[in-house]
GROMACS .gro file of C-alpha atoms in nm:
model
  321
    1UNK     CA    1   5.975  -1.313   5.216
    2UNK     CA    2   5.730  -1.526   5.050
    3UNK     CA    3   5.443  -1.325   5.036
    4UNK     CA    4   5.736  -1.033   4.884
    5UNK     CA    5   5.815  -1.267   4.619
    6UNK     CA    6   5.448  -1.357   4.588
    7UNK     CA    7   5.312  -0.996   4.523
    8UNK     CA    8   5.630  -0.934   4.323
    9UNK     CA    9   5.542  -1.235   4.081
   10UNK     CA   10   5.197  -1.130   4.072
   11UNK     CA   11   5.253  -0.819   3.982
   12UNK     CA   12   5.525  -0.920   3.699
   13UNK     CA   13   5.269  -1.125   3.543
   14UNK     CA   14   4.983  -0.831   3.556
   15UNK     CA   15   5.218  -0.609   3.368
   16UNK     CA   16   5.308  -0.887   3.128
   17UNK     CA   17   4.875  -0.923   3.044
   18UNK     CA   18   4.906  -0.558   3.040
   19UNK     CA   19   5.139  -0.563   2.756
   20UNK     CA   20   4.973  -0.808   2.508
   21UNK     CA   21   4.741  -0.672   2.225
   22UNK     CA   22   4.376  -0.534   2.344
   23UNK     CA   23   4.093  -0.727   2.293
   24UNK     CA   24   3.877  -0.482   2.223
   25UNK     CA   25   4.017  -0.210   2.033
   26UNK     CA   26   3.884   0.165   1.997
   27UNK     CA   27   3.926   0.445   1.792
   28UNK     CA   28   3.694   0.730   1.906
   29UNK     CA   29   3.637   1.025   1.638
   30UNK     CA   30   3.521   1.325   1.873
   31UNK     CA   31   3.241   1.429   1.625
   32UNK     CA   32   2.997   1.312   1.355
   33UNK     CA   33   3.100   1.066   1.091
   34UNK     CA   34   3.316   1.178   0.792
   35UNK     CA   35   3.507   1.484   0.902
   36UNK     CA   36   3.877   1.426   1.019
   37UNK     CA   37   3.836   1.287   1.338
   38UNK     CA   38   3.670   0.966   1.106
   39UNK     CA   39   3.960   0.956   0.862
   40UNK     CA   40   4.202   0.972   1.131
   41UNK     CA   41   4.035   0.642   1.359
   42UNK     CA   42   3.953   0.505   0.963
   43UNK     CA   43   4.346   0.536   0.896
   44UNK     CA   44   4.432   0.321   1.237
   45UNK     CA   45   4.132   0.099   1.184
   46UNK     CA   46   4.234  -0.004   0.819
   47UNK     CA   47   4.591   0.047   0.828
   48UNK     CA   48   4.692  -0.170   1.097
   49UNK     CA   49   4.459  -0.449   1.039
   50UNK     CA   50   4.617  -0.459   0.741
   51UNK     CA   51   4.975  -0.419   0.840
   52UNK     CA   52   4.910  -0.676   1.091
   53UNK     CA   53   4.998  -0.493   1.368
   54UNK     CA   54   4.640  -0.611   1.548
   55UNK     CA   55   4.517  -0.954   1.497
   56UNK     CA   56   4.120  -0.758   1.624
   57UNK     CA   57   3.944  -0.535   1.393
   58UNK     CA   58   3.939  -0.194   1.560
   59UNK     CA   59   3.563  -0.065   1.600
   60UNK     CA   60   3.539   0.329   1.528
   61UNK     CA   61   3.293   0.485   1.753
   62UNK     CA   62   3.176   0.838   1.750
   63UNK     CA   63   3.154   1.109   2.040
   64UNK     CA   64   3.045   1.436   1.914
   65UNK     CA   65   3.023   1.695   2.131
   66UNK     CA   66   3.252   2.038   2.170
   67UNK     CA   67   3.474   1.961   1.865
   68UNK     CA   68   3.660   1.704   2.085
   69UNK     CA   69   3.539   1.849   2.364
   70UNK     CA   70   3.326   1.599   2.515
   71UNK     CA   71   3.539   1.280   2.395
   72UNK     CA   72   3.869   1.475   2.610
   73UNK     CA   73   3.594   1.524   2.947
   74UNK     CA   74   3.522   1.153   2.930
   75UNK     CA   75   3.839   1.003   2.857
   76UNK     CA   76   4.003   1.191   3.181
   77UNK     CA   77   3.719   1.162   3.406
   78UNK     CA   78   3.550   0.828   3.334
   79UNK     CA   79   3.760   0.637   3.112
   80UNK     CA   80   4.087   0.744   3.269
   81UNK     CA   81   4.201   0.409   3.304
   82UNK     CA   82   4.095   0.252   2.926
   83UNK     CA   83   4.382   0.040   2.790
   84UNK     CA   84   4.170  -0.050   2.469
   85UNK     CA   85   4.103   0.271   2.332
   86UNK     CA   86   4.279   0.569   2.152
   87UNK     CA   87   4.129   0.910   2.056
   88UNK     CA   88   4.203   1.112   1.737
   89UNK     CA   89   4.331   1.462   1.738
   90UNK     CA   90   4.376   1.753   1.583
   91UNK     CA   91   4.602   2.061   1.571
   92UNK     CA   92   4.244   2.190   1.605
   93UNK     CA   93   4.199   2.033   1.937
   94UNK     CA   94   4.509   2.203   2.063
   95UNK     CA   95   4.369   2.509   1.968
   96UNK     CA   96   4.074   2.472   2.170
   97UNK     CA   97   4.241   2.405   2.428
   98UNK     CA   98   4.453   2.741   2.374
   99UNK     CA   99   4.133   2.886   2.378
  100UNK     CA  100   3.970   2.735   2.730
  101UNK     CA  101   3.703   2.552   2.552
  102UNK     CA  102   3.833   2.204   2.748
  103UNK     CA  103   3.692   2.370   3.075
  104UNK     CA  104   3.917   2.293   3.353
  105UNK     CA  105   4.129   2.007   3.164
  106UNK     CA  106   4.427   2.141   2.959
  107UNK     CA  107   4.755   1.988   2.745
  108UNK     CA  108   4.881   1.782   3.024
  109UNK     CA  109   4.593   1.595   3.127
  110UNK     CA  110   4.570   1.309   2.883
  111UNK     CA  111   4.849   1.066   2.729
  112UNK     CA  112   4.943   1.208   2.413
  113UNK     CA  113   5.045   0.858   2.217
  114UNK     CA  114   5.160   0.877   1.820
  115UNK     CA  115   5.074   1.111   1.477
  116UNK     CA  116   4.888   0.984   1.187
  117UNK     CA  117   4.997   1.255   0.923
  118UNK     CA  118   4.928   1.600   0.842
  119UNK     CA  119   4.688   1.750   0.606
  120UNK     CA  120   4.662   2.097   0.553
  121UNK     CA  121   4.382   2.359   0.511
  122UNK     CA  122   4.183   2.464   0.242
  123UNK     CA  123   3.934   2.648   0.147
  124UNK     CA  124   3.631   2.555  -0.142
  125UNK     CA  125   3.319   2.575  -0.326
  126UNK     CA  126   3.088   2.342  -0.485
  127UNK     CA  127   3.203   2.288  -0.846
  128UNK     CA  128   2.907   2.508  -0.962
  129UNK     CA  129   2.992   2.804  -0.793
  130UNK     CA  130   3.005   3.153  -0.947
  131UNK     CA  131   3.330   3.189  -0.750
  132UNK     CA  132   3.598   3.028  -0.998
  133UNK     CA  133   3.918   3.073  -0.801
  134UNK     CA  134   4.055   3.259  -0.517
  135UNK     CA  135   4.055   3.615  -0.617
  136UNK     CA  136   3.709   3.613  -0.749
  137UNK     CA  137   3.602   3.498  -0.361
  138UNK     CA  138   3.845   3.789  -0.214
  139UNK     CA  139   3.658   4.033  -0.433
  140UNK     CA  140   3.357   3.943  -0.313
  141UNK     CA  141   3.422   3.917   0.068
  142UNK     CA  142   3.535   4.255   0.006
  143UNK     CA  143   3.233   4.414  -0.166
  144UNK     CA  144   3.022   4.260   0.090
  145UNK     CA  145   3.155   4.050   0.355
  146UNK     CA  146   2.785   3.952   0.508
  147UNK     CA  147   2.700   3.829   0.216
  148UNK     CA  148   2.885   3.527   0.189
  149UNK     CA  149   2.828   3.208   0.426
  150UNK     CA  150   3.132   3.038   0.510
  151UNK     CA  151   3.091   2.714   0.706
  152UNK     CA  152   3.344   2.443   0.885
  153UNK     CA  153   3.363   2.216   1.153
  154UNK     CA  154   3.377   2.379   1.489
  155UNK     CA  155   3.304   2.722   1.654
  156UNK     CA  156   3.410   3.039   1.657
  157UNK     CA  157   3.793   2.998   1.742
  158UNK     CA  158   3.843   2.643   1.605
  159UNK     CA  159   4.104   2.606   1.345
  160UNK     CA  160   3.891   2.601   1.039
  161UNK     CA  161   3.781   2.943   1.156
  162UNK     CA  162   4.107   3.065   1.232
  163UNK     CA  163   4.248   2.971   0.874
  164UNK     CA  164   3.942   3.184   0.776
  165UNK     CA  165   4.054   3.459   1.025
  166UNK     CA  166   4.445   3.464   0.911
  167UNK     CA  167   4.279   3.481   0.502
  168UNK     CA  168   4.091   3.795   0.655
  169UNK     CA  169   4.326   3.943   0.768
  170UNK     CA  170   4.520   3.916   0.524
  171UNK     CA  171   4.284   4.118   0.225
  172UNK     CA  172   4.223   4.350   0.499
  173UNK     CA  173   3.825   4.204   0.624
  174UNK     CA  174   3.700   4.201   0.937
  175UNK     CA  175   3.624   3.800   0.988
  176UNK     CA  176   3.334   3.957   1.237
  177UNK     CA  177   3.141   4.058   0.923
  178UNK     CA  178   3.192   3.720   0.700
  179UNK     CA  179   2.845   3.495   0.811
  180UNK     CA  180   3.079   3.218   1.014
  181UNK     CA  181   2.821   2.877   1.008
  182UNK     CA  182   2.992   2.633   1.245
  183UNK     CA  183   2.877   2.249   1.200
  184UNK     CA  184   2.974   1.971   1.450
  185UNK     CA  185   3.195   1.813   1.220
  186UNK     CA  186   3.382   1.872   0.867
  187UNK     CA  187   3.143   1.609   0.742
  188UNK     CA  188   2.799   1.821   0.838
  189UNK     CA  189   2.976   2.139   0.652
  190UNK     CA  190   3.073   1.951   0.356
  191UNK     CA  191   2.687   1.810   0.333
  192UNK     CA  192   2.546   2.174   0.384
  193UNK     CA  193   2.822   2.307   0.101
  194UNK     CA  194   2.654   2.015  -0.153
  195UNK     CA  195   2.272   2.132  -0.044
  196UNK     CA  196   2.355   2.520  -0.121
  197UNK     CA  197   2.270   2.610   0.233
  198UNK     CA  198   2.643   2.783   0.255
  199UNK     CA  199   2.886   2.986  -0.022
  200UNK     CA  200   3.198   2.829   0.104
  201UNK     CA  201   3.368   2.546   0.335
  202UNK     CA  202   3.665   2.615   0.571
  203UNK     CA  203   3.884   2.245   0.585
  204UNK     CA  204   4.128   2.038   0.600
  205UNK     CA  205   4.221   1.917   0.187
  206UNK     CA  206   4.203   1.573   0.352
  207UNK     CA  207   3.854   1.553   0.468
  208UNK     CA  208   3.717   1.601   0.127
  209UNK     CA  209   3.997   1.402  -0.170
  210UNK     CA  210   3.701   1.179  -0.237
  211UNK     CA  211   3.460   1.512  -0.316
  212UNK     CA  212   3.752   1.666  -0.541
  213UNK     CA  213   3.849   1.309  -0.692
  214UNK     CA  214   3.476   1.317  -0.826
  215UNK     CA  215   3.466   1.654  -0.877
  216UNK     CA  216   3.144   1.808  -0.691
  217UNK     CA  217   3.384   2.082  -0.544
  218UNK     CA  218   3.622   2.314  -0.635
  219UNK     CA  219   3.903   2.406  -0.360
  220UNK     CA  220   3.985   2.755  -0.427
  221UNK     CA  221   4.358   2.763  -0.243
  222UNK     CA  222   4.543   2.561  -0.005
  223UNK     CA  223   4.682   2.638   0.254
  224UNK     CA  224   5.045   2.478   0.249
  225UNK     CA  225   5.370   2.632   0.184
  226UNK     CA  226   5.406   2.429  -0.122
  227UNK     CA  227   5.206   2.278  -0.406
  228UNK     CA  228   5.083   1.896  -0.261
  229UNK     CA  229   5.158   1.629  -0.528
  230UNK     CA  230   4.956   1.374  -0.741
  231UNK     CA  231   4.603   1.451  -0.805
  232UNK     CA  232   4.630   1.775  -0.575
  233UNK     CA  233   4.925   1.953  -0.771
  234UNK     CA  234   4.665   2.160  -1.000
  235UNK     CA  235   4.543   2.336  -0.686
  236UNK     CA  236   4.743   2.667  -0.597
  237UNK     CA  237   4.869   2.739  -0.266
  238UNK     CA  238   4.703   3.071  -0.087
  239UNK     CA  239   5.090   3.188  -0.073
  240UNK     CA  240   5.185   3.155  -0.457
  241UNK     CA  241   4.817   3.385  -0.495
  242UNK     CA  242   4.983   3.613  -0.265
  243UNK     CA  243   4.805   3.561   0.050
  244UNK     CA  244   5.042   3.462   0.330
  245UNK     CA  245   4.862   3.226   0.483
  246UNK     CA  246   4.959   2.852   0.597
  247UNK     CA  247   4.775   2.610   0.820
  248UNK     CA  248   4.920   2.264   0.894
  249UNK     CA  249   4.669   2.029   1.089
  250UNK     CA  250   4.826   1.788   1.244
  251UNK     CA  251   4.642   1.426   1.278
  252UNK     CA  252   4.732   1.233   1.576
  253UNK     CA  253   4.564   1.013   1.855
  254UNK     CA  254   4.622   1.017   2.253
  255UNK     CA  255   4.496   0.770   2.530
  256UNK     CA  256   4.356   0.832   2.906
  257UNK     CA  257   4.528   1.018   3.162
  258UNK     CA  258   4.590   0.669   3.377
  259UNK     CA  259   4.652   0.408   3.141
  260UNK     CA  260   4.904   0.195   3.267
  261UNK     CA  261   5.286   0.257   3.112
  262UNK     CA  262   5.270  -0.092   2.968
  263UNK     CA  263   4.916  -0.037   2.786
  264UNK     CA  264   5.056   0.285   2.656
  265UNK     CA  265   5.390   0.146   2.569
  266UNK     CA  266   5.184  -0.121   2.382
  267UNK     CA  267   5.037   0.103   2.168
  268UNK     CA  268   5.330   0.312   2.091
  269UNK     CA  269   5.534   0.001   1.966
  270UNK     CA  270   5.237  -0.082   1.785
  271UNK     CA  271   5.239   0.258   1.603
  272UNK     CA  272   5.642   0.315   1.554
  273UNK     CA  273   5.568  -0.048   1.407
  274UNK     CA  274   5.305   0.056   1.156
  275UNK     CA  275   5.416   0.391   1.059
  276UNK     CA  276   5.720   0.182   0.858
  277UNK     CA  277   5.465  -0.013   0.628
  278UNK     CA  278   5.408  -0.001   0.307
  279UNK     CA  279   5.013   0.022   0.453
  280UNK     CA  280   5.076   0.322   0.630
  281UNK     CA  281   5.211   0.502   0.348
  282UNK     CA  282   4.873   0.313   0.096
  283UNK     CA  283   4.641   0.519   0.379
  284UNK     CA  284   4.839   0.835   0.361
  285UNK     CA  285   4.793   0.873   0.005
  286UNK     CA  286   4.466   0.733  -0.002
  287UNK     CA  287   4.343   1.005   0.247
  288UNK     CA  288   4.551   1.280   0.101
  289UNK     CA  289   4.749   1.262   0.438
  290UNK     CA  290   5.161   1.319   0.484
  291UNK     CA  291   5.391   1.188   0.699
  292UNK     CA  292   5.415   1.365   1.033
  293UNK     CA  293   5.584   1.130   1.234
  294UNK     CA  294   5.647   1.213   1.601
  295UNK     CA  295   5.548   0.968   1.878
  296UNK     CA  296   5.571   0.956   2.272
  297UNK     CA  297   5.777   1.191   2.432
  298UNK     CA  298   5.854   1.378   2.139
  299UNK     CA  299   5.474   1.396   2.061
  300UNK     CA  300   5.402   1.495   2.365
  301UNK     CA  301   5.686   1.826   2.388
  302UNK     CA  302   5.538   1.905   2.015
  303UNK     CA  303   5.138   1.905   2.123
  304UNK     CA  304   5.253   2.155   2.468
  305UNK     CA  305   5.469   2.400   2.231
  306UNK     CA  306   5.237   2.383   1.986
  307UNK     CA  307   4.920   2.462   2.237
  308UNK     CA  308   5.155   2.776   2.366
  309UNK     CA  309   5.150   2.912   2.001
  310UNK     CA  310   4.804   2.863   1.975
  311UNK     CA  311   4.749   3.108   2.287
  312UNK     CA  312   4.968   3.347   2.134
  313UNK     CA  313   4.813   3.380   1.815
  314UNK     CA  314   4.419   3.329   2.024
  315UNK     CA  315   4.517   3.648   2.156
  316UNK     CA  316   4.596   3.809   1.844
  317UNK     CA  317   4.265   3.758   1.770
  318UNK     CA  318   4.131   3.861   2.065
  319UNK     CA  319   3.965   3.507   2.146
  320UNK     CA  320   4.152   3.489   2.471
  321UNK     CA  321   4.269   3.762   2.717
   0.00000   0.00000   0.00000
């Protein structure tokens, strides 16, 4: 009876350490620095700090590899267990997963945990460019679709080339004939856009406020159902053009497959907690982010119906069988 009440005490007080604050907190952004994966773990890293909602500054690191790819294969199979670190997401990792570029691993094989906000995509030019708004860049693509470079984070079948596949489609282009240039990261496009190596970036508005704050780009649509506000509400959405096309891209963060509930719990608190600051809503609009707020379970039934429409649509496009 002792040793029950022993082990049972013990235990108590391991879940108890188990609940207090990491002491080493992680963001990982699954690609090079200054795409979305960056903003997202940047938006954590700042926001909370300054909410205090952690008392330790969260250290960003990066894992490029795959789009996500390699940052998913390492969090399940060696850092299963990591109470100290979150990874960011996109509605473009759910998409590769749609499309089997995760391997083996699939939606329910990590901890989905909490949202950051949702951006939507975009598509732009450098401010220079010949191509001065939407329809001029239609015309062109179809004149001559090979002779326009159109570049964006991820591969064939990632979501900045499938908002340039549902555009296609929709002025009547085969996407097979545009020149698709796929960078590591939103960032890497965004550089190659600014050095005149490509025509046109694929995106998500977010990734690149700071570029049409100062003006060295010129975003030709979004794609949103309705205008966004503030210093965005001069750009036209792809629908009001008369292109139906709309892609949301969902910003969120999930955890290891075999962090402990109370870890995970932790962290959820800690973001239902900071989504209701006044600093969460300072890094929305300072990333050109909206509120998107689903966490836990309700997070977690989202990501798997949302990974389902993904394969429906990846067959559409004949990415998947």
């Amino acid at each position: 009876m002792k040793l029950k009440l022993f082990c049972f005490l013990l235990a108590l007080g391991a879940s108890l350490v188990l609940a207090k604050e990491p002491n080493r907190p992680e963001c990982i952004a699954p690609a090079q620095p200054g795409g979305g994966f960056d903003l997202t773990c940047k938006l954590a890293q700042i926001g909370m700090l300054d909410a205090k909602i952690i008392s330790t500054p969260m250290r960003v690191s990066f894992m490029p590899g795959g789009v996500g790819v390699v940052a998913y294969n390492t969090m399940i199979s060696n850092r299963a267990k990591d109470e100290n670190t979150i990874v960011a997401f996109s509605s473009g990792t759910l998409l590769n997963i749609a499309t089997g570029k995760h391997g083996k691993y699939n939606e329910n094989d990590v901890r989905w945990l909490a949202s950051a906000g949702v951006d939507y995509g975009m598509i732009a030019v450098k401010a220079d460019s010949s191509y001065k708004n939407l329809q001029d860049l239609i015309s062109a693509l179809q004149k001559d679709p090979s002779s326009i470079s159109i570049g964006a984070g991820g591969s064939i079948g990632g979501q900045d080339w499938m908002q340039t596949a549902m555009l296609a489609k929709a002025i009547n282009v085969d996407v097979k004939k545009i020149r698709y240039v796929a960078f590591e990261g939103g960032g890497d496009a965004l550089t190659s856009l600014l050095g005149n190596h490509i025509n046109v970036i694929s995106a998500g508005i977010a990734e690149l406020v700071p570029q049409i704050e100062a003006g060295t780009i010129r975003v030709l649509a979004v794609f949103a159902p309705n205008r966004l506000p503030d210093a965005l509400a001069n750009i036209p959405t792809a629908k009001e053009l008369g292109y139906d096309v709309e892609w949301p891209t969902v910003r969120a963060y999930y955890m290891g497959p075999k962090v402990s509930n109370e870890a995970y719990d932790w962290w959820l608190n800690a973001f239902e907690k900071f989504q209701k600051t006044q600093a969460y809503k300072d890094q929305l609009a300072q990333r050109g982010l909206f509120e998107f707020n689903k966490n836990g379970k309700e997070l977690d039934d989202f990501v798997k119906k949302q990974t389902e429409q993904y394969r429906i649509m990846a067959k559409e496009f004949n990415l998947i069988k």
